[in-house]
Short mmCIF file of N, CA and C in Angstrom, two decimals:
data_model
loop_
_atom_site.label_atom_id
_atom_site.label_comp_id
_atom_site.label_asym_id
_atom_site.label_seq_id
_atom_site.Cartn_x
_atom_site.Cartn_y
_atom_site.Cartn_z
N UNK A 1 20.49 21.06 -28.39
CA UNK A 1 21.86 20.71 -28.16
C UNK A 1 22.05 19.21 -28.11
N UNK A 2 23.12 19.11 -27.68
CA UNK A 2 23.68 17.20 -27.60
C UNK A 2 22.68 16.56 -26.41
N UNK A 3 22.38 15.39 -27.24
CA UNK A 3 21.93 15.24 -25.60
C UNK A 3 22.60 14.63 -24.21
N UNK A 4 21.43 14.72 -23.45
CA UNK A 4 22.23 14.82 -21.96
C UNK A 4 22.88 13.01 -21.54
N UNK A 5 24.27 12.82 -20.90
CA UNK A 5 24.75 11.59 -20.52
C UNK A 5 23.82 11.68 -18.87
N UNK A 6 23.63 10.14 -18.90
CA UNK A 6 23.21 9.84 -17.43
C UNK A 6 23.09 8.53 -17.46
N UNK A 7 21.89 8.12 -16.69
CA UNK A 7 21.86 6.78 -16.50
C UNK A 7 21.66 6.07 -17.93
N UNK A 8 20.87 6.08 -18.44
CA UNK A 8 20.72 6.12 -19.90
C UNK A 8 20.55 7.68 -20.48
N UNK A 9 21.50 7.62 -22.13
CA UNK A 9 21.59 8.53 -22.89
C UNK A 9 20.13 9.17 -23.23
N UNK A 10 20.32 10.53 -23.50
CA UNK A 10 18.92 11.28 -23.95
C UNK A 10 19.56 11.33 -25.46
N UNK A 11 18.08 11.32 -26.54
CA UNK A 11 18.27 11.14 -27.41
C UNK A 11 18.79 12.41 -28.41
N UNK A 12 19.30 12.56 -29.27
CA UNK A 12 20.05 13.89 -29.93
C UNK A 12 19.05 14.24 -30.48
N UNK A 13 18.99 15.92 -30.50
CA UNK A 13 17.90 17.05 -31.37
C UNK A 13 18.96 17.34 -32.54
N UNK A 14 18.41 18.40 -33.41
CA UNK A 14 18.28 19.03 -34.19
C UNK A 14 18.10 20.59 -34.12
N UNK A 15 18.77 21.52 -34.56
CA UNK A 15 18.35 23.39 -34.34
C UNK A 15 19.27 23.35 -35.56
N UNK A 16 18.71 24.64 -36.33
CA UNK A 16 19.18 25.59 -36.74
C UNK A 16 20.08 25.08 -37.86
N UNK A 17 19.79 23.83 -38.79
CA UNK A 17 20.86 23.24 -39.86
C UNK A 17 21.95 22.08 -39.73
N UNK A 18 21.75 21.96 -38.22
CA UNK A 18 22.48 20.98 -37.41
C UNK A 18 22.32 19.63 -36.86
N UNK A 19 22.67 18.83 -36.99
CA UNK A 19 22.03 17.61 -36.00
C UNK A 19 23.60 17.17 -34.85
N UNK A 20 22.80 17.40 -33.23
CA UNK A 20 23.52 17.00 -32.16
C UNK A 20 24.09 15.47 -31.81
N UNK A 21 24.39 15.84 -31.10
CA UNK A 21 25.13 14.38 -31.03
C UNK A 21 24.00 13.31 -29.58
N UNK A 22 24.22 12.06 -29.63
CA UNK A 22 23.23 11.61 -28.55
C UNK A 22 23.98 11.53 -26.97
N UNK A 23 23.06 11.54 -25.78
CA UNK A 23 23.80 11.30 -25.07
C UNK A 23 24.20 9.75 -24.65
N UNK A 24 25.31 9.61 -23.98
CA UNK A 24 25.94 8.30 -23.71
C UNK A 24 25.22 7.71 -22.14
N UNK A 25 25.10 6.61 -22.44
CA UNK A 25 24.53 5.60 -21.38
C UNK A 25 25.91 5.65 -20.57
N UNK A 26 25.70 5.43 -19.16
CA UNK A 26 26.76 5.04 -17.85
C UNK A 26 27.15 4.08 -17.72
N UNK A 27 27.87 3.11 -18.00
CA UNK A 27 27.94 1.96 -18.13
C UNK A 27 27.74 0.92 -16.36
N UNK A 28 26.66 0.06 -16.98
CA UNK A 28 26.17 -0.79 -15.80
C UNK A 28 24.09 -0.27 -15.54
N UNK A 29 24.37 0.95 -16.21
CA UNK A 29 23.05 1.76 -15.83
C UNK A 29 21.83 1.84 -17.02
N UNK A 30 22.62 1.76 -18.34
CA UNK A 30 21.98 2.34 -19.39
C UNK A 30 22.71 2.40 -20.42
N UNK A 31 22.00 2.87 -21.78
CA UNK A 31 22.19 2.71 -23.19
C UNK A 31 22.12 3.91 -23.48
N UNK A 32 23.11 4.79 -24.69
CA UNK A 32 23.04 5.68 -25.08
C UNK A 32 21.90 6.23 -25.90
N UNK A 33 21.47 7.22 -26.68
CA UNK A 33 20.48 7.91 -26.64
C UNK A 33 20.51 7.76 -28.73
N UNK A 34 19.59 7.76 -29.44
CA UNK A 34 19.52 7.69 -30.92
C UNK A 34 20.32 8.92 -31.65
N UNK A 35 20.40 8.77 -32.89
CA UNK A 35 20.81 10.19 -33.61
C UNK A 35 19.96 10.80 -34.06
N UNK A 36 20.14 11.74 -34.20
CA UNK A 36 18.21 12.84 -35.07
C UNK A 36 19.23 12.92 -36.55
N UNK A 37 17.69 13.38 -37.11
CA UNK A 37 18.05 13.48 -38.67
C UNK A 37 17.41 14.92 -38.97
N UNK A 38 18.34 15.84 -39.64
CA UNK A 38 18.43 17.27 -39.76
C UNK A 38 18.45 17.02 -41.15
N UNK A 39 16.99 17.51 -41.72
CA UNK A 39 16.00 17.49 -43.51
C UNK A 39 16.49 18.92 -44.07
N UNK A 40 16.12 19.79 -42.69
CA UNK A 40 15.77 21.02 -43.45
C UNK A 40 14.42 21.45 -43.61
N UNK A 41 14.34 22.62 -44.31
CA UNK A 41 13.13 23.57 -44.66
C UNK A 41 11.84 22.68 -43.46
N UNK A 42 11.92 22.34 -42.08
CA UNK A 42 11.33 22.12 -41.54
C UNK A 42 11.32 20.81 -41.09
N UNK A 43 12.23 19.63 -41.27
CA UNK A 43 11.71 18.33 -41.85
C UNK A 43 12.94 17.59 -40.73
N UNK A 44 12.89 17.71 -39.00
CA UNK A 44 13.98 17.32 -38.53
C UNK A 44 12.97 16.25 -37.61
N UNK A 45 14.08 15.06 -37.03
CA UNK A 45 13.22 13.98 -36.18
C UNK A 45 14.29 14.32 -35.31
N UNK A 46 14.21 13.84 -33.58
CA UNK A 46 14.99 13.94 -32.90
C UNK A 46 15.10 12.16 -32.48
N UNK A 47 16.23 11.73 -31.84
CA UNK A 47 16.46 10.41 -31.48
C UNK A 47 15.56 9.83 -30.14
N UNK A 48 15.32 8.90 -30.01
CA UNK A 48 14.75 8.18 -28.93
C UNK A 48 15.47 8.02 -28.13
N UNK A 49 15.58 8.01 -26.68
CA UNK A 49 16.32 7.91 -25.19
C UNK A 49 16.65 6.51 -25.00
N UNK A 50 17.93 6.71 -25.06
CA UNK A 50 18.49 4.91 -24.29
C UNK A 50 17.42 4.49 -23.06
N UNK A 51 17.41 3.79 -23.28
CA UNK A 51 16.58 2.42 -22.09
C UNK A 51 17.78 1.88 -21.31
N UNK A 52 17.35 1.29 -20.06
CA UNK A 52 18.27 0.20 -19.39
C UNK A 52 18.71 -0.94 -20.07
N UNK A 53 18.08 -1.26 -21.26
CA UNK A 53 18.07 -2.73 -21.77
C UNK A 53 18.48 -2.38 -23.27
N UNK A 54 18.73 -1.28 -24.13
CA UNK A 54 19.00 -1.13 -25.59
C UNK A 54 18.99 0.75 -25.48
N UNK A 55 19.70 0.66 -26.36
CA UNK A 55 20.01 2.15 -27.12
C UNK A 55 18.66 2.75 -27.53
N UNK A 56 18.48 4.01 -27.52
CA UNK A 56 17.22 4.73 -28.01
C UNK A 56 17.77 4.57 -29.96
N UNK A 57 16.42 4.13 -30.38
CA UNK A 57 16.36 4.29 -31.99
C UNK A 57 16.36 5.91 -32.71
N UNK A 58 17.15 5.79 -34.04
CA UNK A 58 17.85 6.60 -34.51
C UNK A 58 16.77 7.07 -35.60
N UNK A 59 16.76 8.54 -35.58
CA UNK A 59 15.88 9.27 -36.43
C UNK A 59 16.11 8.96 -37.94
N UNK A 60 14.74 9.16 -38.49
CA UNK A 60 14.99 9.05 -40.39
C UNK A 60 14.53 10.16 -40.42
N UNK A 61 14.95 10.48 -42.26
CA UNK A 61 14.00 11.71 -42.97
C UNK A 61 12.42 11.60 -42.85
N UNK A 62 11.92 10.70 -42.17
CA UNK A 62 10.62 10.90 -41.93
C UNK A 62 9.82 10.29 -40.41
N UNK A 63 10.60 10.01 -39.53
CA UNK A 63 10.79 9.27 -38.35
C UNK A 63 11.59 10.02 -37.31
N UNK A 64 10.50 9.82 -35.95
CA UNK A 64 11.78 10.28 -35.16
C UNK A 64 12.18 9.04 -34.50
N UNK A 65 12.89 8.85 -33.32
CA UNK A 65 13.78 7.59 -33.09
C UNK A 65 12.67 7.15 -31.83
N UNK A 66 12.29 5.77 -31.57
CA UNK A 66 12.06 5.26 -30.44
C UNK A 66 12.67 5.42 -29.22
N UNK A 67 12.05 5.13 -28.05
CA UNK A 67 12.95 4.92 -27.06
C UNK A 67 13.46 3.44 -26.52
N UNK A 68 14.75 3.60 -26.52
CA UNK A 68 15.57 1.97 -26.13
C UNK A 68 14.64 1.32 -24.89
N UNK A 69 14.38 -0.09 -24.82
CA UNK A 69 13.66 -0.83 -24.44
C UNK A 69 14.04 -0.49 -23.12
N UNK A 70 13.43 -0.54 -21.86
CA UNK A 70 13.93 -1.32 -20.45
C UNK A 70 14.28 -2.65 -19.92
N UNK A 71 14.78 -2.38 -18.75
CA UNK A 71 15.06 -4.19 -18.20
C UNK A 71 13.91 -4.70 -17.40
N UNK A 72 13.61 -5.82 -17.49
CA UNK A 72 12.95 -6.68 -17.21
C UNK A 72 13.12 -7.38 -15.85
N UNK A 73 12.39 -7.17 -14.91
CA UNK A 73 12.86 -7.48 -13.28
C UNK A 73 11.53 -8.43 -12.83
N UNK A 74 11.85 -9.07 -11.89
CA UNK A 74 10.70 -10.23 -11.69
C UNK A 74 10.75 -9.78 -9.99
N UNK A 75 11.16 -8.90 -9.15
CA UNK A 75 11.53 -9.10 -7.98
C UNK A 75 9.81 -8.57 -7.09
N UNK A 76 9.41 -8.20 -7.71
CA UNK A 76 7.75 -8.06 -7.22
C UNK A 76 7.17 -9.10 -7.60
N UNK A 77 7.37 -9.97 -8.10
CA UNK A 77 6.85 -11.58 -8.25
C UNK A 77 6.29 -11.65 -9.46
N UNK A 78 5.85 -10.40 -10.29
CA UNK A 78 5.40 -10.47 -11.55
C UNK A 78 6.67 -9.52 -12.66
N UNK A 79 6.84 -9.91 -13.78
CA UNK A 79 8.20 -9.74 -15.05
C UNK A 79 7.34 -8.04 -15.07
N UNK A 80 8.19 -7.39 -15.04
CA UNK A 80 7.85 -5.83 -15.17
C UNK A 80 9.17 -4.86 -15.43
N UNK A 81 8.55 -4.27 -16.67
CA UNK A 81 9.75 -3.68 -16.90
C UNK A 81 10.39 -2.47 -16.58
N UNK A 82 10.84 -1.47 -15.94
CA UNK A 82 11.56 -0.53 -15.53
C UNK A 82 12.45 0.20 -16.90
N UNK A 83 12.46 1.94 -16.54
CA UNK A 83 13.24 2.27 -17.48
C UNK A 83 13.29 2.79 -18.69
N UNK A 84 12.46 2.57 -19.67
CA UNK A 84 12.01 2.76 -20.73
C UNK A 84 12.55 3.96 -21.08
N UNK A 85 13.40 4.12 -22.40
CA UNK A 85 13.72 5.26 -22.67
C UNK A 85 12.36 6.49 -23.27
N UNK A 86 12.97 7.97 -23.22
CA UNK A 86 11.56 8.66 -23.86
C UNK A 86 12.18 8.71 -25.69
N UNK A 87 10.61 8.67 -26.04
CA UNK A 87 10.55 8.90 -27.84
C UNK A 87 11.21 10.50 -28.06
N UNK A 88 11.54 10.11 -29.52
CA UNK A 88 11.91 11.72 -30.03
C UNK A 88 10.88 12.27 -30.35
N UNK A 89 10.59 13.59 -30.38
CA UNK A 89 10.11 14.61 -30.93
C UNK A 89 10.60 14.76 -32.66
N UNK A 90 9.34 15.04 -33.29
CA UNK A 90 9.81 15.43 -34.61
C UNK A 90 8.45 16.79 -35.55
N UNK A 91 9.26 17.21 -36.66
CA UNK A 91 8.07 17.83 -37.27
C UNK A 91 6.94 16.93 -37.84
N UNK A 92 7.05 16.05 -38.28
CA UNK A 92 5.88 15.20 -38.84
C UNK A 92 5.42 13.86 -37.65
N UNK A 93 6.56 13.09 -36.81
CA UNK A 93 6.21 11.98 -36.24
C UNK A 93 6.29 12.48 -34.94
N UNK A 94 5.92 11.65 -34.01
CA UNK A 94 6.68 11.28 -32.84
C UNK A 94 6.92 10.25 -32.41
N UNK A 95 8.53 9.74 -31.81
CA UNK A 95 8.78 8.50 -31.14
C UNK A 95 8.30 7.58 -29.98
N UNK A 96 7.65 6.40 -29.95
CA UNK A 96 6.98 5.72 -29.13
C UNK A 96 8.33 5.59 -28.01
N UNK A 97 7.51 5.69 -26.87
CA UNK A 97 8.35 5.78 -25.50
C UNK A 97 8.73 3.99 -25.46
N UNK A 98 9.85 3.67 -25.00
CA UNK A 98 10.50 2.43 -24.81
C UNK A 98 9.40 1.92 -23.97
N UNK A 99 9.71 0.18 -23.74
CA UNK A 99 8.85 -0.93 -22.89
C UNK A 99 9.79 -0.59 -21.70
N UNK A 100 9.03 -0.12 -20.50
CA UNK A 100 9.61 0.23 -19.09
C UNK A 100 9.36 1.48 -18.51
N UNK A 101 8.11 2.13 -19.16
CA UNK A 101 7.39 3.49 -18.88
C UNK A 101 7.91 4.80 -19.63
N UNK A 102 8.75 4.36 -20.69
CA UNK A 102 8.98 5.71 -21.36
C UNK A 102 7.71 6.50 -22.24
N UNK A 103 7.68 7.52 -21.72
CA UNK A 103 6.65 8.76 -22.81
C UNK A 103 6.73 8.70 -23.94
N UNK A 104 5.98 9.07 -24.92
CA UNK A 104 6.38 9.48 -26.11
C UNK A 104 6.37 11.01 -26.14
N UNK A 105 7.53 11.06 -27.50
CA UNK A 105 7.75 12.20 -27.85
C UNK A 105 6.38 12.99 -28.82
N UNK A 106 6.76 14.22 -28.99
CA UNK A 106 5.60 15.43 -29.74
C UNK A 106 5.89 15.80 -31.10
N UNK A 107 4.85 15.60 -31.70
CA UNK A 107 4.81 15.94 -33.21
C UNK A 107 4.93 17.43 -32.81
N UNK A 108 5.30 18.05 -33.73
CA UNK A 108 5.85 19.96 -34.37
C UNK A 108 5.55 20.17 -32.45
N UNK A 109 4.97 21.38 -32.48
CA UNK A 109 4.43 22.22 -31.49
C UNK A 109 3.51 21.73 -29.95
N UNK A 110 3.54 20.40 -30.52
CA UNK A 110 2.76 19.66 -29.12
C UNK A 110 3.50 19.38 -27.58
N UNK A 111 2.69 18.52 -27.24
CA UNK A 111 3.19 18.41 -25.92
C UNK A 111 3.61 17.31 -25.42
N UNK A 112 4.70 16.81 -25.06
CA UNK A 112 5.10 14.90 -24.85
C UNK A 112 4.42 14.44 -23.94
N UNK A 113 4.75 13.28 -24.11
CA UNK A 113 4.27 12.87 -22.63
C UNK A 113 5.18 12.11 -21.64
N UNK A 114 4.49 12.33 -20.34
CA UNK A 114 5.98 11.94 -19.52
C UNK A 114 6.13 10.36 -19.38
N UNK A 115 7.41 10.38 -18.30
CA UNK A 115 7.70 9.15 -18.21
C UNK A 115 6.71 8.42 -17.02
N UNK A 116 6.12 7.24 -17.29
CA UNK A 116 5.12 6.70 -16.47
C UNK A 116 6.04 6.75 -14.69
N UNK A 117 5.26 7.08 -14.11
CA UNK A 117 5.56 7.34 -12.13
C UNK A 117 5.60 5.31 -12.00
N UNK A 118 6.59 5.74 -10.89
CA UNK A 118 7.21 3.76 -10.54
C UNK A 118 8.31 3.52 -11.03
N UNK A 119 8.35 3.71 -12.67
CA UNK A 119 8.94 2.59 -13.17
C UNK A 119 10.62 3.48 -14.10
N UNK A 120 10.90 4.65 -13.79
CA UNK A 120 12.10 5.63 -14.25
C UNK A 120 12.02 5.64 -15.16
N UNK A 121 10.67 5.65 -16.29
CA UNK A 121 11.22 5.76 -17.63
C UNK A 121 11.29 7.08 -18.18
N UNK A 122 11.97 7.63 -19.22
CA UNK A 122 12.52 8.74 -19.46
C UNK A 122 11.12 9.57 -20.11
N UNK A 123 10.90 10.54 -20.28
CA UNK A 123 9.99 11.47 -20.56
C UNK A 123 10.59 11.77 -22.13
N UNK A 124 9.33 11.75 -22.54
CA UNK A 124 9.48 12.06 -24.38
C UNK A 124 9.92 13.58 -24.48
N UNK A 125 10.54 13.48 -26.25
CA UNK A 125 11.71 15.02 -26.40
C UNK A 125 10.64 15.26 -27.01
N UNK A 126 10.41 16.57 -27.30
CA UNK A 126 9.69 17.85 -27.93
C UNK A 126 10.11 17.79 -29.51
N UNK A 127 9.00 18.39 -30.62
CA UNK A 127 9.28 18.79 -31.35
C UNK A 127 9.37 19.77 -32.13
N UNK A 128 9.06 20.07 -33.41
CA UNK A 128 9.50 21.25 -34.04
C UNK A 128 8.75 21.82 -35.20
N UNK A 129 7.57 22.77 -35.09
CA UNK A 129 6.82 23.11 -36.22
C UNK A 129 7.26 24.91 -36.42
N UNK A 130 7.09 24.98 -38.14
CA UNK A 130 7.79 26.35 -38.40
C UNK A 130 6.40 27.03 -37.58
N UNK A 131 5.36 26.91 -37.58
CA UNK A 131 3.89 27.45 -37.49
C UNK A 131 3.83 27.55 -35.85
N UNK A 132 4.23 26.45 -35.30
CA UNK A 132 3.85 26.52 -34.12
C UNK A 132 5.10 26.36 -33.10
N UNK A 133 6.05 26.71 -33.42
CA UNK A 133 7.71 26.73 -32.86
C UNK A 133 7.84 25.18 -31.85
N UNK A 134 8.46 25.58 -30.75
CA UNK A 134 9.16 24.24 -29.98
C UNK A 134 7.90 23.54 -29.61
N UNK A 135 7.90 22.12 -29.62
CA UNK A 135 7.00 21.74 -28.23
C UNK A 135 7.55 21.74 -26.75
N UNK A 136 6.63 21.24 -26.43
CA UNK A 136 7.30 20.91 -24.47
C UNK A 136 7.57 19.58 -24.65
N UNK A 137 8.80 19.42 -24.00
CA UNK A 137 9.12 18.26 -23.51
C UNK A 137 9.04 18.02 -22.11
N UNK A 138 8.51 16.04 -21.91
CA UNK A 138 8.17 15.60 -20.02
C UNK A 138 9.39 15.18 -19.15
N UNK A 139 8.96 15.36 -18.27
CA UNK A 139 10.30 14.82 -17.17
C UNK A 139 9.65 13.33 -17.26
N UNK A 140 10.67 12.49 -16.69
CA UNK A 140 10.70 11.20 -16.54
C UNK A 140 9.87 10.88 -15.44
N UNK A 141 10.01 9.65 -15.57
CA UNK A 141 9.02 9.05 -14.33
C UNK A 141 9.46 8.54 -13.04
N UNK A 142 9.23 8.62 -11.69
CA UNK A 142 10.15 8.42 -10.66
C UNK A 142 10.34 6.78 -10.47
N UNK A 143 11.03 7.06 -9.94
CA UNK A 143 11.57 5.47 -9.63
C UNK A 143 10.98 4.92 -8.74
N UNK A 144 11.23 3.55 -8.33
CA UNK A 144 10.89 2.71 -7.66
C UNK A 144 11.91 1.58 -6.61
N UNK A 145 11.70 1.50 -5.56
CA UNK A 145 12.70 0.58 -4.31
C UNK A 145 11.59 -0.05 -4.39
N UNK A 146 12.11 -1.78 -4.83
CA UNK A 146 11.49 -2.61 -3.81
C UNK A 146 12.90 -3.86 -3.03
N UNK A 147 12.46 -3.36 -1.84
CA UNK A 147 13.11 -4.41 -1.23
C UNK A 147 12.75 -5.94 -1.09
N UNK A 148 13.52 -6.90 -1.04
CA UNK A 148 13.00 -8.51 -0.97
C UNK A 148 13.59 -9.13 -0.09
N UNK A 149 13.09 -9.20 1.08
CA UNK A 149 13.07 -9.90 2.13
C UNK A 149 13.69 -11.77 1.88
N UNK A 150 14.90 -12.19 2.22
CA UNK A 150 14.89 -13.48 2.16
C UNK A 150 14.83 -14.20 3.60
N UNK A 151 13.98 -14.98 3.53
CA UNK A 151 13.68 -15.98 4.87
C UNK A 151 14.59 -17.78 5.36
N UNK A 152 14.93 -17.67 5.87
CA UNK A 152 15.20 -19.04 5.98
C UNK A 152 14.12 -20.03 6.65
N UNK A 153 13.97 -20.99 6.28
CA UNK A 153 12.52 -21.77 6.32
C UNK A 153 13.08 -23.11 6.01
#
């Protein structure tokens, strides 16, 4: 189906002759989600998951879509990125998970991988083999509080 709106957009699948629509980023939160590309006789990519920092990348006839980058936070004292959208799922590829802990997505019948724990990045979409039907798709990765203490000195 379409994919899901939230903080950042999940990226759009593919079923049955069709290609869905992506979901929409929240504005202040996130970037909407890529488009999939519906081949046929087996041959569909699904879109990459908006990131905090860019839109998830849009499926080709032979590609599925990346996931949109994350934002970049320095508040633990070292540049680390948060967020990372998840890769698409496709029959031939799968999409590399965004910079900010996103998963990648699953070639045909495999299994994604999730979104790295800490840093919220989105968990890679599943794909699609005639031989070996859906893959699994991962949940995302949990988030992270850090608080920053300011001192007067």
């Amino acid at each position: 189906g379409n994919g899901t709106t939230g903080g950042s957009g999940g990226g759009a699948t593919t079923q049955g002759g069709g290609a869905f629509l992506p979901g929409t980023g929240t504005a202040g939160q996130g970037y909407p989600g890529g488009t999939a590309y519906e081949g046929g006789a087996g041959n569909d990519y699904g879109g990459g998951g908006g990131g905090a920092n860019a839109t998830g990348g849009n499926a080709t006839a032979s590609t599925s879509g990346d996931g949109g980058v994350g934002l970049a936070s320095s508040i633990s004292g070292a540049s680390v990125y948060y967020a990372g959208g998840g890769g698409g799922g496709g029959t031939n590829d799968e999409g590399a998970g965004g910079n900010g802990g996103g998963g990648a997505g699953t070639i045909g019948g495999g299994t994604a991988v999730a979104g790295t724990a800490n840093t919220g990045g989105g968990g890679g979409g599943a794909g699609w083999s005639s031989g070996g039907g859906y893959g699994t798709p991962k949940e995302g990765g949990s988030g992270i509080v850090i608080v920053k203490y300011l001192t007067n000195q």
